[in-house]
Short mmCIF file of C-alpha atoms in Angstrom, two decimals:
data_model
loop_
_atom_site.label_atom_id
_atom_site.label_comp_id
_atom_site.label_asym_id
_atom_site.label_seq_id
_atom_site.Cartn_x
_atom_site.Cartn_y
_atom_site.Cartn_z
CA MET R 1 -101.26 10.09 -6.20
CA ALA R 2 -100.51 13.86 -6.97
CA LEU R 3 -103.86 15.87 -6.65
CA ARG R 4 -104.95 19.57 -8.54
CA CYS R 5 -106.86 21.77 -7.02
CA ARG R 6 -107.44 25.80 -5.98
CA LYS R 7 -108.41 25.69 -2.98
CA PRO R 8 -107.93 23.11 0.10
CA VAL R 9 -111.12 22.29 0.44
CA HIS R 10 -111.61 20.63 -2.78
CA CYS R 11 -108.34 18.85 -2.53
CA LEU R 12 -109.76 17.26 0.34
CA ALA R 13 -112.77 16.46 -1.24
CA LEU R 14 -110.54 14.64 -3.81
CA GLU R 15 -108.34 13.24 -1.65
CA THR R 16 -111.52 11.52 -0.34
CA GLU R 17 -113.09 10.54 -3.05
CA SER R 18 -109.44 9.25 -4.28
CA SER R 19 -109.15 7.17 -0.67
CA VAL R 20 -113.03 6.01 -0.96
CA SER R 21 -112.27 4.28 -4.83
CA MET R 22 -108.89 2.90 -4.24
CA ASP R 23 -110.55 1.09 -1.06
CA ARG R 24 -112.94 -0.58 -3.33
CA SER R 25 -110.74 -1.00 -5.48
CA ASP R 26 -108.38 -2.72 -3.49
CA SER R 27 -111.01 -4.40 -1.41
CA MET R 28 -112.54 -5.44 -4.60
CA LYS R 29 -108.63 -6.91 -5.45
CA THR R 30 -108.33 -8.43 -2.43
CA PHE R 31 -111.93 -10.36 -2.50
CA LEU R 32 -111.28 -11.85 -6.15
CA LEU R 33 -107.77 -13.25 -5.03
CA THR R 34 -109.43 -14.72 -1.85
CA LEU R 35 -111.94 -16.39 -3.99
CA ALA R 36 -109.28 -17.68 -6.39
CA LEU R 37 -107.26 -19.25 -3.41
CA THR R 38 -110.29 -20.84 -2.86
CA ALA R 39 -110.99 -22.25 -5.47
CA THR R 40 -107.61 -23.52 -5.99
CA ALA R 41 -107.50 -25.07 -2.88
CA VAL R 42 -110.76 -26.87 -3.22
CA THR R 43 -109.45 -27.93 -6.88
CA GLY R 44 -106.31 -28.87 -4.91
CA VAL R 45 -108.07 -31.47 -2.13
CA GLN R 46 -110.55 -32.64 -4.92
CA ALA R 47 -107.38 -33.45 -7.16
CA ALA R 48 -105.71 -34.89 -4.23
CA GLN R 49 -108.30 -37.46 -3.55
CA ASN R 50 -108.26 -38.74 -7.02
CA PRO R 51 -105.34 -37.71 -9.00
CA ASP R 52 -107.03 -39.33 -12.29
CA ALA R 53 -110.43 -36.61 -11.79
CA SER R 54 -110.39 -34.25 -14.22
CA PRO R 55 -113.46 -31.31 -14.40
CA CYS R 56 -114.08 -32.79 -17.57
CA ASP R 57 -115.63 -36.55 -15.82
CA GLY R 58 -119.52 -36.49 -15.74
CA VAL R 59 -120.25 -32.82 -17.06
CA ASP R 60 -123.60 -32.39 -16.32
CA ASP R 61 -124.25 -28.79 -16.56
CA ASP R 62 -122.71 -25.33 -18.12
CA LYS R 63 -120.98 -24.87 -15.26
CA GLN R 64 -118.94 -27.83 -15.25
CA THR R 65 -118.64 -27.43 -18.79
CA LEU R 66 -117.17 -23.90 -18.36
CA GLU R 67 -114.51 -25.67 -15.74
CA CYS R 68 -114.17 -28.48 -18.24
CA SER R 69 -113.23 -25.65 -20.85
CA VAL R 70 -111.14 -24.08 -19.10
CA TYR R 71 -109.44 -27.34 -17.46
CA SER R 72 -108.73 -28.89 -21.50
CA ARG R 73 -107.66 -24.84 -22.59
CA THR R 74 -104.43 -24.52 -19.15
CA THR R 75 -104.00 -28.56 -19.77
CA ALA R 76 -103.67 -28.27 -23.89
CA GLU R 77 -101.42 -24.41 -23.28
CA GLN R 78 -99.06 -26.46 -20.65
CA LEU R 79 -98.24 -28.80 -22.86
CA LEU R 80 -97.99 -26.84 -25.76
CA LYS R 81 -95.30 -24.78 -23.36
CA GLU R 82 -93.22 -27.83 -22.68
CA ASN R 83 -93.71 -29.79 -26.09
CA PHE R 84 -92.41 -25.89 -27.53
CA ASP R 85 -89.60 -25.78 -24.23
CA ASN R 86 -88.81 -29.61 -25.47
CA LEU R 87 -88.13 -28.71 -29.11
CA LEU R 88 -85.65 -26.14 -27.65
CA LYS R 89 -83.18 -28.65 -25.76
CA ARG R 90 -83.44 -30.99 -28.89
CA VAL R 91 -82.67 -28.25 -31.48
CA GLN R 92 -79.61 -27.18 -28.93
CA SER R 93 -78.07 -30.78 -28.80
CA GLN R 94 -78.25 -30.68 -32.33
CA PHE R 95 -77.03 -27.66 -32.74
CA VAL R 96 -74.00 -27.78 -30.20
CA ALA R 97 -70.92 -28.62 -32.62
CA ASN R 98 -72.36 -25.00 -34.37
CA LYS R 99 -73.80 -22.12 -32.51
CA SER R 100 -74.41 -19.93 -35.41
CA GLN R 101 -77.06 -22.11 -37.03
CA PHE R 102 -78.60 -22.86 -33.55
CA ASN R 103 -79.34 -19.22 -32.37
CA ASP R 104 -80.53 -18.77 -36.11
CA PHE R 105 -82.75 -21.88 -36.05
CA THR R 106 -83.81 -20.83 -32.50
CA SER R 107 -84.85 -17.57 -33.56
CA LYS R 108 -87.04 -18.92 -36.60
CA LEU R 109 -88.21 -21.20 -34.30
CA LYS R 110 -89.20 -18.84 -31.70
CA THR R 111 -90.88 -15.86 -35.10
CA ALA R 112 -93.03 -19.31 -36.00
CA GLN R 113 -94.60 -19.91 -32.49
CA GLN R 114 -95.55 -16.26 -32.04
CA ALA R 115 -96.86 -15.91 -35.81
CA TRP R 116 -98.98 -19.42 -34.91
CA GLU R 117 -100.07 -17.90 -31.47
CA LYS R 118 -101.23 -14.59 -33.20
CA LEU R 119 -103.18 -17.15 -36.17
CA ARG R 120 -104.68 -19.48 -33.16
CA ASP R 121 -106.37 -16.47 -31.42
CA ALA R 122 -107.71 -14.73 -34.87
CA ASP R 123 -109.18 -18.00 -35.74
CA CYS R 124 -110.74 -18.77 -32.46
CA ALA R 125 -112.16 -15.13 -32.42
CA VAL R 126 -113.61 -15.89 -35.92
CA ASP R 127 -114.64 -19.35 -34.68
CA VAL R 128 -116.57 -18.12 -31.54
CA PHE R 129 -117.79 -14.82 -33.47
CA PRO R 130 -121.47 -15.24 -33.09
CA SER R 131 -121.47 -15.37 -29.72
CA ALA R 132 -121.79 -13.12 -27.09
CA ALA R 133 -118.48 -11.75 -25.66
CA GLY R 134 -118.28 -12.62 -22.06
CA SER R 135 -121.06 -15.32 -22.20
CA LYS R 136 -120.35 -18.51 -21.07
CA ALA R 137 -121.13 -20.04 -24.48
CA PHE R 138 -118.20 -17.63 -26.08
CA THR R 139 -116.22 -18.23 -23.36
CA ILE R 140 -116.68 -22.48 -23.91
CA SER R 141 -115.90 -22.34 -27.53
CA GLU R 142 -113.24 -19.58 -26.93
CA ASN R 143 -111.67 -22.37 -24.81
CA ASP R 144 -112.35 -25.33 -26.88
CA CYS R 145 -111.17 -23.47 -29.98
CA ILE R 146 -107.96 -23.10 -28.33
CA ALA R 147 -107.09 -26.29 -26.40
CA ARG R 148 -107.55 -27.89 -29.54
CA MET R 149 -105.36 -26.08 -31.94
CA SER R 150 -102.66 -26.26 -29.37
CA ASP R 151 -103.25 -29.65 -29.27
CA GLU R 152 -102.54 -29.67 -32.96
CA ARG R 153 -99.63 -27.22 -32.80
CA SER R 154 -98.17 -29.64 -29.54
CA GLU R 155 -98.11 -32.73 -31.96
CA TYR R 156 -96.66 -30.84 -34.94
CA LEU R 157 -93.78 -29.62 -32.52
CA GLU R 158 -93.13 -32.87 -31.17
CA SER R 159 -92.26 -34.33 -34.85
CA ILE R 160 -89.73 -31.15 -35.27
CA ALA R 161 -86.37 -31.77 -35.24
CA GLN R 162 -86.60 -35.74 -34.29
CA GLU R 163 -83.03 -37.71 -34.60
#
């Protein structure tokens, strides 16, 4: 980081402030990373103990509802990505003899998917609007909306280019 100052004393003060600020930032990043890894490890152990269990089993409070909504969103988005990738594979196998047509269709699919993702995000922003951004209610509503719309899109993608 380049520091501009007129007097060496000011440079030292700025450099000290800057390094303290970076140390705090690094400490916070390390803390958050450790927290995320711990949560992942705990979830992994729980999943290993009962592979059919999900955070949506036996939801009793807001914290569990939030965990369930995160799980639902993550699962739906993973399925959406898998279904899109599977669609591209189906299209590739169907247009193996016509590379130009394959490239054109693939381009259209990717453009449509990107447009749909923007529409989904905009629709979900409208859906959760009354909730305060950053609140549990907002996050839960947003996750639920994205999960619901992603599931619907996944079903649609599964129906395209079926032989």
